[in-house]
XYZ file of C-alpha atoms in Angstrom:
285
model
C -58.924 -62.956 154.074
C -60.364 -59.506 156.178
C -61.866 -56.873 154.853
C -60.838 -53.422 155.621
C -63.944 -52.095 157.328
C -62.265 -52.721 160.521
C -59.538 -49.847 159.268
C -61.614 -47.647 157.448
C -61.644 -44.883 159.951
C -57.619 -45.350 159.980
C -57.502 -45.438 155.633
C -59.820 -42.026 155.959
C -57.614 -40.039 158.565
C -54.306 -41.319 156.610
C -56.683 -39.739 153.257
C -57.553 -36.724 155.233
C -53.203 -36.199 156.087
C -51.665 -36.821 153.057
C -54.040 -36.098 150.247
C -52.559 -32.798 149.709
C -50.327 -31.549 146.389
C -47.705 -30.852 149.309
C -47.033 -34.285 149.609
C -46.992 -35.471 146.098
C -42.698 -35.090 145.675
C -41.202 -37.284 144.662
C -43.755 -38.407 142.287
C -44.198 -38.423 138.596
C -47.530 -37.238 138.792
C -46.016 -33.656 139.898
C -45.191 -33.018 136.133
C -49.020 -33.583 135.337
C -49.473 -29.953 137.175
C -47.338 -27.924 134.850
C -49.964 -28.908 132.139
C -53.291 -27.317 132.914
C -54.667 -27.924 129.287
C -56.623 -31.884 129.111
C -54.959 -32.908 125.728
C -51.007 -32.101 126.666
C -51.701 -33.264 130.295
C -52.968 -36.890 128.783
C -49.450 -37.020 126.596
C -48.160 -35.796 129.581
C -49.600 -38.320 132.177
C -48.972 -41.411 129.488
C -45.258 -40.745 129.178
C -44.669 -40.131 132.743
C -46.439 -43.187 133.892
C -44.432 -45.258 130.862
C -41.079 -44.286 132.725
C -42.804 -45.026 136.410
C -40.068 -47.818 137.024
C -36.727 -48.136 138.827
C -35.427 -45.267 141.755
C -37.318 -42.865 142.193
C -34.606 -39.908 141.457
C -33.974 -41.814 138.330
C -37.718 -42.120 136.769
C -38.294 -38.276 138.019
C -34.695 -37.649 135.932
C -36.145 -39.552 132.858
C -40.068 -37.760 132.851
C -38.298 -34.538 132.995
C -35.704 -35.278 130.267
C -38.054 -36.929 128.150
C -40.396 -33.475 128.242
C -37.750 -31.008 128.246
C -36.956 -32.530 124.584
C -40.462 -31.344 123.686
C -40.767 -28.024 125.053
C -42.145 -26.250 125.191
C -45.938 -28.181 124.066
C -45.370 -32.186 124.146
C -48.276 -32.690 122.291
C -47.230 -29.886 119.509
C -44.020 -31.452 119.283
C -45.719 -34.810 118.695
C -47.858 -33.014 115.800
C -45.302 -31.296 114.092
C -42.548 -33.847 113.822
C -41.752 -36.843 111.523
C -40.737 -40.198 112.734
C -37.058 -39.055 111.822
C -37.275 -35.485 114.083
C -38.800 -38.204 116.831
C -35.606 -40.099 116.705
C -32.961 -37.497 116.419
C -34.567 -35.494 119.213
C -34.522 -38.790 121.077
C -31.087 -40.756 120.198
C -28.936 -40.598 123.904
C -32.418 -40.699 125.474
C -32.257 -44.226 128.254
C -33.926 -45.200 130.785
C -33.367 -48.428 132.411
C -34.329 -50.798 129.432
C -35.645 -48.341 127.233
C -33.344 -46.794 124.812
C -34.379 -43.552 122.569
C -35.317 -45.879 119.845
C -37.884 -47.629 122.283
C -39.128 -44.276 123.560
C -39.107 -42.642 119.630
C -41.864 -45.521 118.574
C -43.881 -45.225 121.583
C -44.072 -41.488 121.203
C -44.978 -42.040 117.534
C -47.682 -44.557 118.035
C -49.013 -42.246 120.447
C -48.369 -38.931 117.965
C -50.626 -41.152 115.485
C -53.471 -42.247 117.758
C -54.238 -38.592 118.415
C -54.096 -38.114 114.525
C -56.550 -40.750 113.818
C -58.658 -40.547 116.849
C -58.601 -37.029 118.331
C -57.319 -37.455 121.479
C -55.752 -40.187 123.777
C -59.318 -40.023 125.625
C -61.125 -40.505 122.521
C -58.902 -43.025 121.750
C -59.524 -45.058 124.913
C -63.530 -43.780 124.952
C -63.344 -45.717 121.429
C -62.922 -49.175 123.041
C -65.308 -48.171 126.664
C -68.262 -50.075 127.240
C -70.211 -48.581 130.176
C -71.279 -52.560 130.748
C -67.831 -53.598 131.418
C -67.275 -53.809 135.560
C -63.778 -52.712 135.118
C -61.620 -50.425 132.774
C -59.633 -53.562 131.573
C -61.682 -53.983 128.330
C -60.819 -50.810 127.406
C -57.451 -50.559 128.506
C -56.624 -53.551 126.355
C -57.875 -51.973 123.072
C -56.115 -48.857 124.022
C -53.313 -50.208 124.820
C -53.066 -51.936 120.902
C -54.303 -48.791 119.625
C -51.148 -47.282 120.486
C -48.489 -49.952 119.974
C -50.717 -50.965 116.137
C -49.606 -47.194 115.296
C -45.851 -47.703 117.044
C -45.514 -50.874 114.913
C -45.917 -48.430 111.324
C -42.073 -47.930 112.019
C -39.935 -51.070 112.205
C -36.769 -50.673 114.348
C -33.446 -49.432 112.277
C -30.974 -48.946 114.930
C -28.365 -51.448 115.378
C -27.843 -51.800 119.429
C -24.052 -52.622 120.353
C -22.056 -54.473 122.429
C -23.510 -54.137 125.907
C -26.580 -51.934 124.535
C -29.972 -53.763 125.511
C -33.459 -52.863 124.365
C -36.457 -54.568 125.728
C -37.988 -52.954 122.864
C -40.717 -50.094 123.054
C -43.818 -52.493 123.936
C -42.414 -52.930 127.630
C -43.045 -48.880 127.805
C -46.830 -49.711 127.060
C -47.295 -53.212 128.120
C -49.870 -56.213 127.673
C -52.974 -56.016 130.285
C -54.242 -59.315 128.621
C -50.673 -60.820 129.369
C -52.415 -61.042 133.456
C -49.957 -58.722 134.596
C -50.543 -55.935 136.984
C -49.792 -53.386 134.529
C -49.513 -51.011 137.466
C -48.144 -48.150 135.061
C -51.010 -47.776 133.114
C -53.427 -48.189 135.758
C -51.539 -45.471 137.447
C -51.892 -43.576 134.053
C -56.071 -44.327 134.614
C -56.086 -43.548 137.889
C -54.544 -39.624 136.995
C -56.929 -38.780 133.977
C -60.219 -40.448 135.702
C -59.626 -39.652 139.555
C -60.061 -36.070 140.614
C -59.098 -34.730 143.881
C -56.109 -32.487 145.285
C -54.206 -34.680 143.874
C -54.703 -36.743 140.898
C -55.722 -33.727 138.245
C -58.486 -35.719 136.418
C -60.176 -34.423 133.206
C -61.338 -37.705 131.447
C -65.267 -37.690 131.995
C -66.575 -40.413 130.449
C -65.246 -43.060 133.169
C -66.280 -43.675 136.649
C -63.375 -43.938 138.682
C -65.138 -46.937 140.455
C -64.169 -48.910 137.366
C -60.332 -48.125 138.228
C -58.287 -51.048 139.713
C -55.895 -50.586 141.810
C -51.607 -49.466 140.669
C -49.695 -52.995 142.274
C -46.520 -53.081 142.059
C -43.991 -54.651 144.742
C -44.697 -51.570 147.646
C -48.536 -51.883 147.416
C -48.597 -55.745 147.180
C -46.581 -55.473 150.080
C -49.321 -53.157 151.731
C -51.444 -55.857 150.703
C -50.316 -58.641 152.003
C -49.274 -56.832 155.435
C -53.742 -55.704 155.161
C -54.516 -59.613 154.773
C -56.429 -58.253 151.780
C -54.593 -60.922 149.454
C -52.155 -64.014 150.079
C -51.111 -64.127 146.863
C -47.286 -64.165 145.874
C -47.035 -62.618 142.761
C -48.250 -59.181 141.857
C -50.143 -59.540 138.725
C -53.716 -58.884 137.714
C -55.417 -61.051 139.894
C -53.633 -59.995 142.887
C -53.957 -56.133 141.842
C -57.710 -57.507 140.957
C -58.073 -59.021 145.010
C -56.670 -55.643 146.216
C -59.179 -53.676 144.512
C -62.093 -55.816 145.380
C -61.249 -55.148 149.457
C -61.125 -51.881 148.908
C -64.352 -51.860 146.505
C -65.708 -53.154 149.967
C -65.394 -49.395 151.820
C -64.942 -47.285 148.707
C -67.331 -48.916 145.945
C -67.569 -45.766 144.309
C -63.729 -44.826 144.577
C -61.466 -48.028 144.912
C -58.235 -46.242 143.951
C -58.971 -43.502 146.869
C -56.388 -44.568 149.180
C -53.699 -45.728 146.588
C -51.844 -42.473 146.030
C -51.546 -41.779 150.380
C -50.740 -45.373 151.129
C -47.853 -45.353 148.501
C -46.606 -42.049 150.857
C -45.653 -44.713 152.966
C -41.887 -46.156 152.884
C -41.646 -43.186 149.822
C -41.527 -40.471 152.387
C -39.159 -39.596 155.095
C -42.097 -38.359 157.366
C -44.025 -41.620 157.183
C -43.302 -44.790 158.561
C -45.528 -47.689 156.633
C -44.248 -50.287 159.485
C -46.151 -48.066 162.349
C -49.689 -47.624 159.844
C -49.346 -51.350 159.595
C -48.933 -52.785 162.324
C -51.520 -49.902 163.918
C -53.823 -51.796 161.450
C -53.617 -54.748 162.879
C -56.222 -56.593 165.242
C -54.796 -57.458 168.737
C -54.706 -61.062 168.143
C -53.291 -60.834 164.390
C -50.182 -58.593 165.938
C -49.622 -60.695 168.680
């Protein structure tokens, strides 16, 4: 497999384009910015990155249903209501496979994380080791932090015919399962990461412990790099991808995921030209 030195002046002028707020629709991450204060933009950043699945249009329709059911403070919704207020506010909520019962006992476990712990930071500070190489130690205790809490309230809503639930773990998945878990990586890389455009505010964590958001587009990307030959995108592919880029950006791995996910997203970009512009002569021939 290559490494990307042989792009890095090509990963830094794509950086230097589309790093920008400007370019950040269509994105969940564009709700984070309505939400200058740390502790609602952490509820904030957790449930948008929980619906950061499907269309595009549709996950953007979700995150801003989900929080206009709060207004107008997420988090002081969380603190002031009951399981029951959770669920009623909740009931037609859907997206994809999770139904408002899903969403109502992720939203509680996360409601009672911040009441035990202080904060989701504190909560995910609580399992950090500053010896671990990567954030997935901690991600994995934080991770069963929150669903430990969800799983206080069993389920009591009958689904009907042609009603599915995946149930509300799917919304915060497994990182020990070997999946990618790209949504809550994507979650990391918004708290940790500070630039113009992911807002940041989590101290505690060096973003060069981030790995890498893969899903289907940037395993794609990856493949297309020669950066992994891998078929499946799961945690040791997302885990290959974030070594070669470890390689440029040891400090900052995640630095070019949020521009080379503009590609194929945006009409203005075309991810087939960066590509292929990547390429050496004798790999494009």
């Amino acid at each position: 497999m290559r490494t990307l030195s042989d792009i890095f002046l090509q990963l830094e002028a794509l950086y230097a384009c589309y790093s920008k707020r400007e370019f950040v629709n269509p994105d969940p991450l564009q709700f984070l910015y309505d939400y200058p204060r740390l502790r609602e933009r952490e509820v904030v950043g957790l449930i948008a990155s929980s619906l950061a699945y499907g269309g595009v249009k549709q996950i953007l329709g979700s995150v801003k249903k989900a929080l206009d059911l709060m207004k107008p403070s997420p988090i002081e919704f969380l603190k002031s209501s009951d399981f029951g207020e959770i669920k009623q506010a909740f009931k037609d909520f859907k997206h994809r496979f999770a139904a408002g019962e899903d969403f109502s006992m992720m939203l509680w476990g996360v409601k009672r994380t911040i009441e035990d712990l202080g904060s989701l930071e504190a909560a995910f500070m609580h399992g950090y080791e500053e010896k671990d190489e990567t954030v997935l130690p901690a991600l994995i205790r934080f991770t069963s932090t929150i669903r430990d809490r969800a799983r206080e309230k069993n389920r009591s809503v009958k689904y009907g015919q042609g009603k599915v639930s995946y149930g509300f773990e799917h919304l915060i998945p497994y990182p020990e399962k070997r999946g990618a878990s790209k949504r809550l990586h994507l979650f990391l890389r918004w708290m940790v990461r500070k630039d113009a455009v992911d807002p940041g505010g989590w101290k505690g964590i060096h973003p060069s412990k981030l790995i890498v958001p893969v899903d289907l587009h940037m395993h794609r990307i990856g493949l297309r790099l020669g950066i992994t030959e891998r078929k499946q995108a799961n945690l040791t592919t997302a885990m290959e991808i974030t070594n070669a880029f470890r390689e440029i950006a040891p400090e900052d791995p995640v630095k070019y995921d949020f521009v080379l996910t503009r590609l194929g997203i945006r009409d203005d970009t075309d991810m087939d030209a960066f590509l292929s512009s990547c390429l050496m002569p004798q790999e494009s021939a």
